[in-house]
mmCIF file of C-alpha atoms and ligand atoms in Angstrom:
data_model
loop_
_atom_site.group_PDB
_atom_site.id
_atom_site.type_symbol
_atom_site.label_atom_id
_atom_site.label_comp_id
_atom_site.label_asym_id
_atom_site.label_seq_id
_atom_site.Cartn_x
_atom_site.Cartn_y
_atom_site.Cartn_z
ATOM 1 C CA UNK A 346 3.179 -20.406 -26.768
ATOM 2 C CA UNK A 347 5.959 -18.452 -25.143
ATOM 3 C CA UNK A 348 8.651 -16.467 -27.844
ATOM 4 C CA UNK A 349 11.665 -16.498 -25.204
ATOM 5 C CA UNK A 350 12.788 -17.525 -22.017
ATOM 6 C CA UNK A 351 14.048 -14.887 -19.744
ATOM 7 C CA UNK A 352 16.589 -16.030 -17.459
ATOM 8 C CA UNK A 353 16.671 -15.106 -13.172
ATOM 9 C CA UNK A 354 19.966 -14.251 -12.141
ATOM 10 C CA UNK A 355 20.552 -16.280 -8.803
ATOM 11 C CA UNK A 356 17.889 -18.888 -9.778
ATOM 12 C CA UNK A 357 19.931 -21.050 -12.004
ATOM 13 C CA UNK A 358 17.067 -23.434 -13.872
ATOM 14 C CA UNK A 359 14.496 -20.495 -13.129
ATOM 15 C CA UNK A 360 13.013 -19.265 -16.668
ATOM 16 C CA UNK A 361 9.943 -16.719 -17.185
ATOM 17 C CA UNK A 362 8.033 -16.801 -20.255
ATOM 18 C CA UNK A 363 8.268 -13.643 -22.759
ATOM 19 C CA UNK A 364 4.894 -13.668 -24.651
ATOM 20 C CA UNK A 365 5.271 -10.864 -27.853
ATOM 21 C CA UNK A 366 2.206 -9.409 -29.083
ATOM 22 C CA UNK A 367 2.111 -6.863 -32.002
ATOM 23 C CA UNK A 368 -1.190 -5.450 -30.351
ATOM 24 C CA UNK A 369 -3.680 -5.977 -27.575
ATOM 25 C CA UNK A 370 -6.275 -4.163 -25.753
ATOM 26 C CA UNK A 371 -4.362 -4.047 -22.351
ATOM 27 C CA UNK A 372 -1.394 -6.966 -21.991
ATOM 28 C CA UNK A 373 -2.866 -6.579 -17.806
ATOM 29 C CA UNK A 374 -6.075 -8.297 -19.658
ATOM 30 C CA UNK A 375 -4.190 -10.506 -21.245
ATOM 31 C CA UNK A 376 -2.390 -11.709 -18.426
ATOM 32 C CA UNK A 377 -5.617 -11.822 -16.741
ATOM 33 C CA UNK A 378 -7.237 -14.106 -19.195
ATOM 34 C CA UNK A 379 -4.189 -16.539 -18.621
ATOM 35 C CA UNK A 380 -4.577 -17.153 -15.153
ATOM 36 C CA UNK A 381 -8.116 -18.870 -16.005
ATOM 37 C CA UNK A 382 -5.895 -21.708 -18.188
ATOM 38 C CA UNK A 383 -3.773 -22.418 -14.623
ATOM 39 C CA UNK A 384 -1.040 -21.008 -15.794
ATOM 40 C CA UNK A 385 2.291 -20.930 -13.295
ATOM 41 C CA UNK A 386 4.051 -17.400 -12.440
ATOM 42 C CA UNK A 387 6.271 -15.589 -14.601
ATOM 43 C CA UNK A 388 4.175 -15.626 -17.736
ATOM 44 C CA UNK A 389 5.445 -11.553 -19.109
ATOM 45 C CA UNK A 390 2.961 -10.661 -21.557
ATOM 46 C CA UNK A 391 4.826 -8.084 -23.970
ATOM 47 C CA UNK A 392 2.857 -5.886 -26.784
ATOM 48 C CA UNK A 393 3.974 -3.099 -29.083
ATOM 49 C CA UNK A 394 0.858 -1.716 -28.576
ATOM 50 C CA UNK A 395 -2.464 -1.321 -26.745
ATOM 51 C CA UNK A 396 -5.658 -0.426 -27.964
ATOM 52 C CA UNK A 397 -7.897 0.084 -24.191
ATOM 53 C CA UNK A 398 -3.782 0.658 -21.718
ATOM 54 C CA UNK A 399 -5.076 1.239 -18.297
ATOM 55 C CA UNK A 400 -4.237 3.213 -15.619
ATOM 56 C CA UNK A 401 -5.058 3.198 -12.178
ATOM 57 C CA UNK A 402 -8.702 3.936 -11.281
ATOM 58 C CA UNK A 403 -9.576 3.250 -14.894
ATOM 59 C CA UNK A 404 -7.388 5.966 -16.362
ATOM 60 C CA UNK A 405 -6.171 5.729 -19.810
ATOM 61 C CA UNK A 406 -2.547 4.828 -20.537
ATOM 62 C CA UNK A 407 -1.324 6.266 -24.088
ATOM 63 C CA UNK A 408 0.751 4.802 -26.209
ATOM 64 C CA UNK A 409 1.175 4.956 -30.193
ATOM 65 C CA UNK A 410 2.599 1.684 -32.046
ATOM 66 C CA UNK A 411 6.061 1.167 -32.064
ATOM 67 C CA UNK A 412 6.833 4.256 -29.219
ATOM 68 C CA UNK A 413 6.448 2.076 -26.053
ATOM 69 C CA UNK A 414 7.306 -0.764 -23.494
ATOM 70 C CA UNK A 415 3.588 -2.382 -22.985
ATOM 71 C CA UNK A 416 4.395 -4.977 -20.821
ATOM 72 C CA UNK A 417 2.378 -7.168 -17.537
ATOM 73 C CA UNK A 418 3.650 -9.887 -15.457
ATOM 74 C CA UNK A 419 1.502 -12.966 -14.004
ATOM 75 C CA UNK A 420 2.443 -13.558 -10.136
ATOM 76 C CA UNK A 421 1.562 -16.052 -8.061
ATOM 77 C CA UNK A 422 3.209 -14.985 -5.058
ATOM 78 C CA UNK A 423 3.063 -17.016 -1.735
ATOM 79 C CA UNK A 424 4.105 -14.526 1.185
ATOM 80 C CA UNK A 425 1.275 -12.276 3.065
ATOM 81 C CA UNK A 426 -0.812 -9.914 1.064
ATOM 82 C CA UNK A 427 -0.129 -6.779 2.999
ATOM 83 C CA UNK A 428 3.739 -7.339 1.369
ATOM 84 C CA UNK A 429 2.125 -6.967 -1.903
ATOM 85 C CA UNK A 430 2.253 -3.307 -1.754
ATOM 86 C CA UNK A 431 6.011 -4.153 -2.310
ATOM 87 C CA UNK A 432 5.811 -5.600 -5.873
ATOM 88 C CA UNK A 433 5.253 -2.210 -7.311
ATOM 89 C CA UNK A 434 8.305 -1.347 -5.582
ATOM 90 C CA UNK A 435 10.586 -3.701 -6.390
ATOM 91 C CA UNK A 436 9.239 -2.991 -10.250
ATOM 92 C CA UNK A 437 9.977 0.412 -9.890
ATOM 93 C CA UNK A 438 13.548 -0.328 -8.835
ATOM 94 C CA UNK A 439 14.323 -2.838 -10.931
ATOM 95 C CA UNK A 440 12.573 -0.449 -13.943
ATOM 96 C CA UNK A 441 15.311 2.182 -12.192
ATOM 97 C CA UNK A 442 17.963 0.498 -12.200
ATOM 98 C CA UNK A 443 17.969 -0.550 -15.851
ATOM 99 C CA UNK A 444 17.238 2.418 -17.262
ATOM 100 C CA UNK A 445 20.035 3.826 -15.184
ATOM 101 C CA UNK A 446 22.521 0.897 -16.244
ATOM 102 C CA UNK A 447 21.787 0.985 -19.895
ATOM 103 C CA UNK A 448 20.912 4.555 -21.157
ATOM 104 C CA UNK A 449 22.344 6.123 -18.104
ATOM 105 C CA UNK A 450 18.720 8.367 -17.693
ATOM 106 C CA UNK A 451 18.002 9.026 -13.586
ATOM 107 C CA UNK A 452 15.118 8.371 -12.802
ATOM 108 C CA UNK A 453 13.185 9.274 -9.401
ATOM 109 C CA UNK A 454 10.082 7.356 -7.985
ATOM 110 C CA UNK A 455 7.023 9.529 -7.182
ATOM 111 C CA UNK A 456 4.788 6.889 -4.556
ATOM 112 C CA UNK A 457 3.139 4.804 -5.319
ATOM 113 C CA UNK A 458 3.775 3.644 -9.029
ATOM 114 C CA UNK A 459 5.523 6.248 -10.623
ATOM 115 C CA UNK A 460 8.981 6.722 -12.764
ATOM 116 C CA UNK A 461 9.719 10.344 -13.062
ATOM 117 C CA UNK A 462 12.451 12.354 -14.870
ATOM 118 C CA UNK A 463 13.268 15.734 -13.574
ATOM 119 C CA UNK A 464 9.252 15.654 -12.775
ATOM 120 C CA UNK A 465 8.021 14.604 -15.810
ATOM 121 C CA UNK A 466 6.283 10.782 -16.166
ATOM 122 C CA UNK A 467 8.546 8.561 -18.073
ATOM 123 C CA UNK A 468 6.978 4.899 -17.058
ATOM 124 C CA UNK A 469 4.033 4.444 -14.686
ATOM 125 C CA UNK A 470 2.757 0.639 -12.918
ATOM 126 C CA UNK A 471 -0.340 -0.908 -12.467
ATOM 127 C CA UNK A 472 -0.660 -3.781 -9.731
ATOM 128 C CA UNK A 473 -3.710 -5.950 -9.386
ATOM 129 C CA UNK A 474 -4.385 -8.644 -7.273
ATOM 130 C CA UNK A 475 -7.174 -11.073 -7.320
ATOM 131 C CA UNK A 476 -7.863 -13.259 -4.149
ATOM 132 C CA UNK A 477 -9.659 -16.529 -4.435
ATOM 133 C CA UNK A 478 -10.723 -18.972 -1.416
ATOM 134 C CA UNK A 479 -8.370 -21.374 -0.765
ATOM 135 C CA UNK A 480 -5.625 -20.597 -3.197
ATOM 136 C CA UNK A 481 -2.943 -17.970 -3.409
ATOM 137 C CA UNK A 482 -3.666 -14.648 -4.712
ATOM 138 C CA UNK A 483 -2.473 -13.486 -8.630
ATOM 139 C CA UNK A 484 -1.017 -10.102 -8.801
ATOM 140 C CA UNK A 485 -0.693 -8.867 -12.150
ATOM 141 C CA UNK A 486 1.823 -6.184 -12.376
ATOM 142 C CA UNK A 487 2.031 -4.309 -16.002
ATOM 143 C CA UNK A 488 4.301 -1.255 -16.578
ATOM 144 C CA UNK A 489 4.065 1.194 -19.518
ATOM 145 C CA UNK A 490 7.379 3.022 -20.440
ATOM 146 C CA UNK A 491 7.451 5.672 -23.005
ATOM 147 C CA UNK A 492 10.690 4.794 -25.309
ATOM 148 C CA UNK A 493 10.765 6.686 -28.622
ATOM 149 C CA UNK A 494 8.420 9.428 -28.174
ATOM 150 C CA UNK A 495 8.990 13.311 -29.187
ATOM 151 C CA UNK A 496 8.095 15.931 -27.019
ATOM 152 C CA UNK A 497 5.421 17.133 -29.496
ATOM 153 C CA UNK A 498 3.583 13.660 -29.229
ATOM 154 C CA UNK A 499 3.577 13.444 -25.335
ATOM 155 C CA UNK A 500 2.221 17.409 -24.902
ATOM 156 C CA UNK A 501 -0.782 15.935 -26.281
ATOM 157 C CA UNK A 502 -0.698 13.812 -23.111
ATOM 158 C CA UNK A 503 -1.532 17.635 -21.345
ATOM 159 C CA UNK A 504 0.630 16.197 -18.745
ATOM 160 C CA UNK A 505 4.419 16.255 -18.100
ATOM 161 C CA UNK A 506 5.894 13.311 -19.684
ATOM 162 C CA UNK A 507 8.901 12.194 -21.369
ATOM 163 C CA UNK A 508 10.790 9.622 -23.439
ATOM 164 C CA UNK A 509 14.257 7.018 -23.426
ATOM 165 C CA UNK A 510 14.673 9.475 -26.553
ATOM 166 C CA UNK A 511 14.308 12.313 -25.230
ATOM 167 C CA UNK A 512 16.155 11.906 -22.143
ATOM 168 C CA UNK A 513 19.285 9.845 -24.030
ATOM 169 C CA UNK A 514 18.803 10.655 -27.132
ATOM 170 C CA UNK A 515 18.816 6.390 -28.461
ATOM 171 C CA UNK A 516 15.679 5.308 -30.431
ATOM 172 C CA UNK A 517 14.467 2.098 -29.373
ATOM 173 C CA UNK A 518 14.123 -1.017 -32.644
ATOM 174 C CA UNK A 519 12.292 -3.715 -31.746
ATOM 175 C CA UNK A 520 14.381 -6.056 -30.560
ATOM 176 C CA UNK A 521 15.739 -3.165 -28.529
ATOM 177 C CA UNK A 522 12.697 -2.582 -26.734
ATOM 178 C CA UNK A 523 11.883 -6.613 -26.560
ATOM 179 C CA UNK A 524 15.679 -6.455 -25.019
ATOM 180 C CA UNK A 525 15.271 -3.980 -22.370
ATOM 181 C CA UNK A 526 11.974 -5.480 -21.304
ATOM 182 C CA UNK A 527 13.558 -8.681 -20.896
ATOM 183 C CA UNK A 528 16.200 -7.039 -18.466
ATOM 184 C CA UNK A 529 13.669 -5.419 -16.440
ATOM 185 C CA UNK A 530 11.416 -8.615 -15.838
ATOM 186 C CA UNK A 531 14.507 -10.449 -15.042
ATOM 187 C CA UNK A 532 15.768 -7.606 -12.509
ATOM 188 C CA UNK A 533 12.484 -7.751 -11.130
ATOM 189 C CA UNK A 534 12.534 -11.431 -10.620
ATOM 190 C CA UNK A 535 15.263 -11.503 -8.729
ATOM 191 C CA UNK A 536 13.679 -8.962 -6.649
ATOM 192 C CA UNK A 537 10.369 -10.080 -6.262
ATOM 193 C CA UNK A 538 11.303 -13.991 -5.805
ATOM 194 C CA UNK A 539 13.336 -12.432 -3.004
ATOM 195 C CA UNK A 540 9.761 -10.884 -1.128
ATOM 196 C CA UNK A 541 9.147 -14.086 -0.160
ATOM 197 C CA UNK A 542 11.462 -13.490 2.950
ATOM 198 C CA UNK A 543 11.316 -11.062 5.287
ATOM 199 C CA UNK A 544 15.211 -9.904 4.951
ATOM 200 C CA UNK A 545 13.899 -9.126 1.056
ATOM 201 C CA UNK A 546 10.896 -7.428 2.037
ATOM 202 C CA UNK A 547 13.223 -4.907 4.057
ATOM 203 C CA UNK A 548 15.647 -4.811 1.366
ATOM 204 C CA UNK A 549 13.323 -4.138 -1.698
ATOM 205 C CA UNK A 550 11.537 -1.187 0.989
ATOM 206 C CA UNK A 551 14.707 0.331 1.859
ATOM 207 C CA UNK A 552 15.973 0.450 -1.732
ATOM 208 C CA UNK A 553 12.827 2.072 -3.045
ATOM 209 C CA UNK A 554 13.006 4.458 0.181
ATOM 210 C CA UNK A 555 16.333 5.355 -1.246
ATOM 211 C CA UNK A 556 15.365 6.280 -4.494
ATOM 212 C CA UNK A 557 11.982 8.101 -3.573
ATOM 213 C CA UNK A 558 11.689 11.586 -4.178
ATOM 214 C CA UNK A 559 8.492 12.072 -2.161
ATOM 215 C CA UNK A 560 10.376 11.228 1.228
ATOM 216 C CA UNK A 561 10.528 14.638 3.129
ATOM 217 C CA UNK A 562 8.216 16.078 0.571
ATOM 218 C CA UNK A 563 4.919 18.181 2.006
ATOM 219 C CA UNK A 564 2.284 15.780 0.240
ATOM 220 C CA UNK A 565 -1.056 15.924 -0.571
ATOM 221 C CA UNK A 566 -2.210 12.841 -0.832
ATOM 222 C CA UNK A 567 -6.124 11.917 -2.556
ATOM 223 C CA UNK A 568 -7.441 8.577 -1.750
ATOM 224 C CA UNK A 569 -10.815 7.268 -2.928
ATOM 225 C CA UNK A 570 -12.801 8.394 0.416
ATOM 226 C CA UNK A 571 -10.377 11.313 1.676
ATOM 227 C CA UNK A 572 -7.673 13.565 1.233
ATOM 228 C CA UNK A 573 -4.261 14.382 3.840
ATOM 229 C CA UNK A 574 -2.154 16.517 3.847
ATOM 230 C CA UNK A 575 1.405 16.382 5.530
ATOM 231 C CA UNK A 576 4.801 15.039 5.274
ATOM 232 C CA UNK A 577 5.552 12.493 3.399
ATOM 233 C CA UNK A 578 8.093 10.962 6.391
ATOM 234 C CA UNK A 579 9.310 7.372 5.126
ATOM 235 C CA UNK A 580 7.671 4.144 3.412
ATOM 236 C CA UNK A 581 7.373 1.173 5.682
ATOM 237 C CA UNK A 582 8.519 -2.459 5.032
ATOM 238 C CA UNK A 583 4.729 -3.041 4.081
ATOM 239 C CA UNK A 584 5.455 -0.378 0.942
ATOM 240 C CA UNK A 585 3.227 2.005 2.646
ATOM 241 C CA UNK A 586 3.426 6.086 2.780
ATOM 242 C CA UNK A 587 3.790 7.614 6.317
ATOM 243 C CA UNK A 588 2.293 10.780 6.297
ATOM 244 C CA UNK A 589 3.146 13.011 9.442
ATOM 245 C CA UNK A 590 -0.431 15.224 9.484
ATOM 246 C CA UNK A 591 -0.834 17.979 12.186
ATOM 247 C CA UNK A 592 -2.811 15.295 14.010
ATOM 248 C CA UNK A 593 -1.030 11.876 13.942
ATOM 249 C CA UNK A 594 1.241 9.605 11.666
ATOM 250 C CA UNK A 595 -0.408 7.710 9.307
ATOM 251 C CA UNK A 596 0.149 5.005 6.664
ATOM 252 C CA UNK A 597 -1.354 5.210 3.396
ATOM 253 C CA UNK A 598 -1.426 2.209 1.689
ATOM 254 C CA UNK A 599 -2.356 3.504 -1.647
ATOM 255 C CA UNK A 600 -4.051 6.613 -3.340
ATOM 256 C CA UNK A 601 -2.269 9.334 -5.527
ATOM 257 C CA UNK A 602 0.501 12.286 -4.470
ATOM 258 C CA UNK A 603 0.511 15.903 -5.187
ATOM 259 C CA UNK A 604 4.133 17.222 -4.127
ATOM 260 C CA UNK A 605 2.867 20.848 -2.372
ATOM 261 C CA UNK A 606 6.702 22.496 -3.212
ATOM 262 C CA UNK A 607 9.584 21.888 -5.258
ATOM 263 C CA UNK A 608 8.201 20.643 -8.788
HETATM 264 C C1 BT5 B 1111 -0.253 4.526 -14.215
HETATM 265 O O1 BT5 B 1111 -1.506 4.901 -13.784
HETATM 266 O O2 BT5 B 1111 0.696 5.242 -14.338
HETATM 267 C C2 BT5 B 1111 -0.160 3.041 -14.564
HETATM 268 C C3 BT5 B 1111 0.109 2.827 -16.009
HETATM 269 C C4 BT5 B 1111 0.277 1.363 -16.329
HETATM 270 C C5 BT5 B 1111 0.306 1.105 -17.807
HETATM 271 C C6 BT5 B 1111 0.673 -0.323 -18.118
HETATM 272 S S1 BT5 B 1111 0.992 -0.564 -19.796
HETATM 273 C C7 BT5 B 1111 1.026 -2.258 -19.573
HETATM 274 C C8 BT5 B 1111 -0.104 -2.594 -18.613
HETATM 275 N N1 BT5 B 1111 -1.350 -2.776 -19.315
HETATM 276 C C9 BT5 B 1111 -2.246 -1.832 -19.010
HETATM 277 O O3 BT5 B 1111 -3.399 -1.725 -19.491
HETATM 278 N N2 BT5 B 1111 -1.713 -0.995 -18.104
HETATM 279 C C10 BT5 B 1111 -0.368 -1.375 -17.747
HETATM 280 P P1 BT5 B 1111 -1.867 6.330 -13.172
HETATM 281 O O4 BT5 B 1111 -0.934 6.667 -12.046
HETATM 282 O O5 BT5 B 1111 -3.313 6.259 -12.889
HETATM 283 O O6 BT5 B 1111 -1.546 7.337 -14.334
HETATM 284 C C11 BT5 B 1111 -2.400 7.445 -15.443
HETATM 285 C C12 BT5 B 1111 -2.231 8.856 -15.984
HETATM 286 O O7 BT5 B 1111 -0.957 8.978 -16.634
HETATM 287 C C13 BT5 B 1111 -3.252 9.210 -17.060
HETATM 288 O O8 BT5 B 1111 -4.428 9.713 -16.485
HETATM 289 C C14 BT5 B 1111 -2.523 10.252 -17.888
HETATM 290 O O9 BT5 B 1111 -2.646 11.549 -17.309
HETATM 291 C C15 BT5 B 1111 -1.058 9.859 -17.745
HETATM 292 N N3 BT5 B 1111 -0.556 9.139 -18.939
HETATM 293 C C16 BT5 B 1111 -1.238 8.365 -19.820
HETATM 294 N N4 BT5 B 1111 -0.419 7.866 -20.752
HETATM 295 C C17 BT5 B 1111 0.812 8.330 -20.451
HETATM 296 C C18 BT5 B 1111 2.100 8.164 -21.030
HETATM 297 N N5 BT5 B 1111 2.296 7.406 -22.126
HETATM 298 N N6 BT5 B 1111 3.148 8.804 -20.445
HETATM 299 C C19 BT5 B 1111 2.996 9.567 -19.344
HETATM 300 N N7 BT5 B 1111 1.806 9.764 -18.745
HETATM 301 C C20 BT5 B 1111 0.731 9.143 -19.291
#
C-alpha cells in the first residue's frame, strides 16, 4: 500500500508512489522484491533506516536511525540501455538541485554516483538494472543522503563525509526528511521521464557536465579489470567518462575516481 502520492511537475495526472518504512535491510531490495508482483514504475521505496545499505561493488552504506534519507526508486524505463548510465545523472542533479534550493548547501558531483561537499561525501547512488528477454529492463536507482549527522558520528565512517546539519546547520524531523525526499523523486521524474528523448538525454548530460567537478581533473580511474590514468576531459550524452590517457581517448562507462590534485 503506498503512504503518498508524489506529484511530476509537467505530467499533470502523473503520480509516483511514496512507500515509508521505519526499517529495512536495503529499500534497493525492497524495490527489488516489488518488481516480482508486476508492479508499474515510480514505486519510491522510503526507510528511516537500513539494516544490510549497499554500496556499489557490495560496499556497505552507513546509516544510524533517524540520521538519513534511505530511499530507491523502481524504473521501468523504455529508451536504449546504453542511456541508462544517465539515470544516475539526472539523480544526482535533481539530488543537487534540491539541496541547493532548500538548504542552500553546494554540492559538486564526483563521477559516477557521487554528491560531494567541499570533498567530503554527503549522498552517494546506487543504479541497478536487471534485463529480462522480451521485456523492458528495471533499473532500480536508491540514494543514501546523510541529513542529521555530527561530525563525530561520520569520522567513524574513516572517510570524508558530511551532513544537511553540518553543512546548514537545520536538523531534519521526519516529515522533513519524508518532505525533501519527496522533492527529489519528483525533480528526478521530471528528469528521467524526459530520457526517453534524445533532446533530454543531451540535456540531463550537459547539466550533470556542468555541475561535475571531475571535468578537467587528472583522474585515476579503477575499474573491475584495469586501472587509467589521465584527464578526465568531458562526459558524453551516454553518461560516460572520457579519459584523455597518453595513448588515446577513452570512455569509461563505470568504475570509481581518484582525483590525482586538488582535494
Ligand atoms: C555509494 O556507493 O555511494 C552508493 C550508496 C547508495 C546507498 C543507497 S541508500 C538507499 C539504497 N539502498 C541501498 O542498499 N543502497 C542505496 P560507493 O560509491 O560504493 O560508496 C560506498 C562507500 O561510501 C563505502 O565503502 C564507505 O566508504 C562510504 N560510506 C558508507 N556510508 C557512508 C555515509 N553514510 N556517508 C558517506 N560515505 C559513506
Amino acid at each position: 500500500m503506498s503512504d503518498l502520492k508524489i506529484p511530476i511537475p509537467n505530467y499533470p495526472g502523473l503520480l509516483w508512489d511514496l512507500h515509508f518504512h521505519d526499517v529495512v535491510d536495503s529499500t534497493n531490495h525492497v524495490a527489488s522484491n516489488m518488481v516480482k508482483d508486476g508492479v508499474g514504475e515510480g514505486q519510491v521505496i522510503l526507510s528511516d533506516h537500513q539494516t544490510s545499505g549497499r554500496g556499489r561493488l557490495d560496499r556497505q552504506w552507513i546509516d544510524n536511525p533517524g540520521t538519513s534519507i534511505l530511499m530507491s526508486i523502481l524504473l521501468r524505463p523504455d529508451f536504449p540501455p546504453e542511456f541508462f548510465y544517465l539515470i544516475t545523472s539526472a539523480f544526482s542533479v535533481a539530488t543537487l538541485q534540491i539541496l541547493n534550493e532548500k538548504y542552500s548547501i553546494a554540492t559538486q558531483l564526483k563521477w559516477p554516483n557521487d554528491l560531494m561537499v567541499s570533498n567530503k561525501k554527503i549522498a552517494g547512488i546506487l543504479a541497478e538494472a536487471f534485463f529480462k528477454n522480451g521485456g523492458n529492463a528495471v533499473v532500480i536507482v536508491g540514494i543514501g543522503i546523510n541529513c542529521n549527522q555530527s561530525e563525530p558520528e561520520l569520522e567513524l565512517l574513516g572517510r570524508p563525509a558530511t551532513s544537511i546539519l553540518i553543512e546548514s546547520g537545520f536538523e531534519l524531523d521526519l516529515e522533513a526528511r519524508k518532505q525533501l525526499a519527496m522533492d527529489i523523486a519528483s525533480k528526478f521524474a521530471q528528469l528521467y521521464l524526459s530520457l526517453r528523448e534524445p533532446s533530454g538525454r543531451i540535456s540531463v548530460a550537459s547539466m550533470y557536465r556542468h555541475e561535475c567537478d571531475t571535468i578537467g581533473r587528472l583522474v585515476r580511474v579503477e575499474m573491475v579489470d584495469e586501472t587509467l590514468v589521465g584527464v578526465a576531459s568531458d562526459i558524453s550524452v551516454e553518461g560516460h567518462l572520457l579519459v584523455e590517457t597518453d595513448a588515446c581517448m577513452r570512455a569509461v562507462p563505470a568504475g570509481d575516481v581518484v582525483h590525482l590534485y586538488g582535494e
